[in-house]
Coordinates of C-alpha atoms in Angstrom, one line a residue:
Chain H
X11 CA 0.0 0.0 0.0
X12 CA 1.5 3.3 -1.1
X13 CA -0.6 6.3 -0.2
X14 CA -0.1 9.9 0.9
X15 CA -2.9 11.4 2.9
X16 CA -3.8 14.9 3.8
X17 CA -6.8 14.6 6.1
X18 CA -7.5 18.3 6.5
X19 CA -9.2 19.7 3.3
X20 CA -8.8 23.3 4.5
X21 CA -7.1 25.5 7.0
X22 CA -7.7 29.2 7.8
X23 CA -5.1 31.3 9.8
X24 CA -4.5 34.9 10.5
X25 CA -1.8 36.8 8.8
X26 CA 1.4 36.7 10.8
X27 CA 0.5 33.5 12.6
X28 CA 1.9 30.0 12.0
X29 CA 0.3 27.7 9.4
X30 CA 0.8 24.0 10.0
X31 CA -0.2 21.6 7.2
X32 CA -0.1 17.9 7.9
X33 CA 0.5 14.8 5.8
X34 CA 0.5 11.1 6.6
X35 CA 1.9 8.2 4.5
X36 CA 1.4 4.5 4.6
X37 CA 4.6 3.0 3.4
X38 CA 7.6 3.2 5.7
X39 CA 9.9 2.7 2.7
X40 CA 9.2 6.1 1.3
X41 CA 12.5 8.0 1.4
X42 CA 11.7 11.4 -0.1
X43 CA 8.9 13.9 0.4
X44 CA 7.9 17.0 -1.4
X45 CA 5.5 19.9 -0.9
X46 CA 3.9 21.7 -3.8
X47 CA 1.8 24.8 -3.8
X48 CA -0.9 25.5 -6.3
X49 CA -2.8 28.7 -7.1
X50 CA -6.1 28.6 -9.0
X51 CA -5.7 28.1 -12.8
X52 CA -2.0 27.4 -12.4
X53 CA 0.1 24.3 -12.2
X54 CA 1.6 23.2 -8.9
X55 CA 5.0 24.7 -8.1
X56 CA 7.6 23.0 -6.0
X57 CA 8.0 24.4 -2.5
X58 CA 10.3 22.3 -0.4
X59 CA 11.5 18.7 0.0
X60 CA 13.0 16.5 2.7
X61 CA 14.9 13.2 2.5
X62 CA 14.1 10.5 5.0
X63 CA 17.6 10.8 6.4
X64 CA 16.7 14.1 7.9
X65 CA 13.9 15.1 10.3
X66 CA 13.8 18.8 9.4
X67 CA 14.5 21.0 6.3
X68 CA 14.1 24.8 6.3
X69 CA 13.8 27.3 3.5
X70 CA 13.0 30.8 4.6
X71 CA 9.6 30.9 6.1
X72 CA 8.9 27.3 5.2
X73 CA 10.0 24.3 7.3
X74 CA 9.2 20.7 6.8
X75 CA 9.4 18.2 9.7
X76 CA 9.5 14.5 9.2
X77 CA 8.5 12.0 11.9
X78 CA 9.4 8.6 10.4
X79 CA 8.1 6.5 13.3
X80 CA 4.7 8.1 13.0
X81 CA 4.9 8.2 9.2
X82 CA 3.9 11.8 9.4
X83 CA 5.3 15.1 8.0
X84 CA 4.2 18.6 8.4
X85 CA 4.8 21.9 6.7
X86 CA 5.2 25.0 8.9
X87 CA 4.8 28.5 7.4
X88 CA 6.0 31.3 9.7
X89 CA 4.8 34.0 9.5
X90 CA 1.9 33.3 7.2
X91 CA 1.1 35.9 4.5
X92 CA -2.0 36.4 2.4
X93 CA 0.0 35.5 -0.6
X94 CA 0.4 32.0 0.9
X95 CA -3.2 31.3 0.3
X96 CA -3.2 28.4 -2.0
X97 CA -3.7 24.6 -2.2
X98 CA -0.8 22.7 -0.7
X99 CA 0.0 19.1 -1.8
X100 CA 2.2 16.6 -0.1
X101 CA 3.8 14.1 -2.4
X102 CA 6.3 11.2 -2.4
X103 CA 7.9 9.0 -5.0
X104 CA 6.6 5.4 -4.7
X105 CA 9.0 2.9 -3.2
X106 CA 11.5 1.7 -5.8
X107 CA 11.0 4.7 -8.1
X108 CA 14.1 5.8 -10.0
X109 CA 13.1 9.5 -10.1
X110 CA 11.2 11.9 -8.1
X111 CA 8.9 13.0 -10.9
X112 CA 6.8 9.9 -10.6
X113 CA 4.8 11.1 -7.5
X114 CA 2.0 10.0 -5.3
X115 CA 0.1 13.1 -4.3
X116 CA -2.1 13.8 -1.3
X117 CA -5.5 15.3 -1.9
X118 CA -4.3 18.7 -0.9
X119 CA -5.1 21.2 1.8
X120 CA -6.5 24.6 1.0
X121 CA -4.9 27.3 3.1
X122 CA -6.5 30.7 3.6
X123 CA -4.5 33.4 5.2
X124 CA -6.7 36.3 6.4
X125 CA -5.3 39.8 6.5
Chain T
X4 CA 12.8 30.6 -19.3
X5 CA 9.2 30.3 -20.5
X6 CA 8.4 27.3 -18.4
X7 CA 6.3 24.3 -19.5
X8 CA 3.8 25.4 -22.1
X9 CA 0.5 23.6 -22.5
X10 CA -2.2 24.1 -25.1
X11 CA -5.0 24.6 -25.3
X12 CA -5.9 26.0 -21.8
X13 CA -9.5 25.0 -22.2
X14 CA -11.1 22.4 -24.4
X15 CA -14.8 21.6 -24.6
X16 CA -15.8 18.7 -26.8
X17 CA -18.6 16.3 -27.3
X18 CA -18.5 12.7 -26.3
X19 CA -17.0 10.5 -29.0
X20 CA -14.7 13.2 -30.4
X21 CA -10.9 13.0 -30.5
X22 CA -9.0 15.3 -28.2
X23 CA -5.4 16.2 -28.5
X24 CA -3.5 18.0 -25.7
X25 CA -0.1 19.5 -26.3
X26 CA 3.0 20.2 -24.2
X27 CA 6.3 21.9 -24.7
X28 CA 8.7 21.0 -21.8
X29 CA 11.5 23.2 -20.5
X30 CA 14.5 23.1 -22.7
X31 CA 17.1 20.7 -21.5
X32 CA 14.8 18.7 -19.2
X33 CA 15.1 14.9 -19.8
X34 CA 11.8 13.8 -18.2
X35 CA 8.3 14.7 -19.3
X36 CA 5.2 13.7 -17.3
X37 CA 1.5 13.8 -17.9
X38 CA -0.7 14.1 -14.8
X39 CA -4.5 14.4 -14.5
X40 CA -6.4 16.1 -11.7
X41 CA -10.0 15.2 -10.8
X42 CA -12.1 15.7 -7.7
X43 CA -12.4 12.0 -7.1
X44 CA -8.8 10.9 -7.6
X45 CA -6.8 14.0 -7.1
X46 CA -3.5 14.4 -9.0
X47 CA -2.4 11.1 -10.6
X48 CA 0.3 10.2 -13.0
X49 CA -0.7 9.0 -16.4
X50 CA 2.6 8.4 -18.2
X51 CA 6.2 9.7 -18.2
X52 CA 9.0 9.8 -20.8
X53 CA 12.7 9.9 -20.4
X54 CA 14.7 11.2 -23.4
X55 CA 11.5 10.9 -25.5
X56 CA 11.0 7.3 -24.7
X57 CA 7.9 6.2 -22.7
X58 CA 9.0 4.6 -19.5
X59 CA 5.9 4.0 -17.4
X60 CA 2.4 4.2 -18.8
X61 CA 0.7 2.2 -16.0
X62 CA -1.4 5.2 -15.1
X63 CA -3.0 5.5 -18.5
X64 CA -6.7 4.6 -17.8
X65 CA -7.5 2.7 -20.9
X66 CA -6.7 2.2 -24.6
X67 CA -8.5 5.4 -25.5
X68 CA -5.6 7.3 -24.1
X69 CA -2.3 7.5 -25.9
X70 CA 0.8 9.8 -25.6
X71 CA 3.7 10.5 -27.8
X72 CA 6.9 12.5 -27.6
X73 CA 8.3 12.8 -31.2
X74 CA 11.1 15.0 -30.1
X75 CA 12.6 16.6 -27.0
X76 CA 10.5 19.8 -27.3
X77 CA 7.0 18.4 -27.9
X78 CA 4.6 15.9 -26.5
X79 CA 0.9 15.1 -27.1
X80 CA -1.8 13.3 -25.1
X81 CA -4.6 12.0 -27.2
X82 CA -8.0 10.7 -26.1
X83 CA -10.1 8.9 -28.7
X84 CA -13.0 8.6 -28.4
X85 CA -13.5 11.0 -25.5
X86 CA -16.1 10.3 -22.7
X87 CA -17.6 12.6 -20.1
X88 CA -15.6 10.9 -17.3
X89 CA -12.4 12.1 -19.0
X90 CA -13.4 15.6 -17.9
X91 CA -10.4 16.8 -15.8
X92 CA -7.5 19.1 -15.7
X93 CA -4.5 17.6 -17.5
X94 CA -1.0 18.8 -16.5
X95 CA 2.2 18.3 -18.3
X96 CA 5.4 18.6 -16.2
X97 CA 9.1 18.3 -16.9
X98 CA 12.2 17.8 -14.8
X99 CA 16.0 17.4 -15.1
X100 CA 17.9 14.2 -14.9
X101 CA 18.9 14.0 -11.2
X102 CA 16.9 11.9 -8.7
X103 CA 15.7 14.9 -6.7
X104 CA 15.0 17.3 -9.6
X105 CA 11.6 18.9 -8.8
X106 CA 8.8 18.8 -11.3
X107 CA 8.0 22.0 -13.2
X108 CA 4.3 22.0 -14.1
X109 CA 2.5 23.7 -16.9
X110 CA -0.7 25.6 -16.2
X111 CA -2.8 22.7 -17.4
X112 CA -5.6 22.0 -19.9
X113 CA -9.1 22.0 -18.5
X114 CA -11.0 19.4 -20.6
X115 CA -14.8 19.2 -20.6
X116 CA -16.5 16.4 -22.4
X117 CA -20.2 16.8 -22.8

């Protein structure tokens, strides 16, 4: 079973506060995870990634945390800005994949950041 | 860089008609992917190419779907005959050759089959 799940369809936060988006996966053999952001009428854009050998990766306001024992990862956005309002997808290459373009995507979480 | 270019942006067709979606990947990218997004199934991979060669088409839903990549700068996804359940947003994406090269998506083609 190789699935990536985002159980929260939506999240609303106030500008300046922290946004936390969550993602769970089913296969402990997954070794690489990515987050993509998608605005309406546009394609997804790559945001940040993390390898399973790490438990944290940071890029500016965006930090991804990986908890392998719980098969859970989260994306933290601090501070949140109205321009961050978008759909966020968690994704992972299936076990045994030779490249990270072949991805299993979660269903997405719609983030709304209120001014 | 112009990014991944897809055409048309919107396509409305009647059931039974042939539909052709087009994609121009980013120059120099070795991999090209076709994804489909629906409400029911989310984003799912249909097929991908490496150096113009189809590598994995296990996501292609049925024989009505076909994809080609005649050269490094062009790919098509064809549906013949189209059915209402094919209505979705179809994304093309490309990436470089290394394992962790991220995908660069086009803006998609919204297909409506009536």
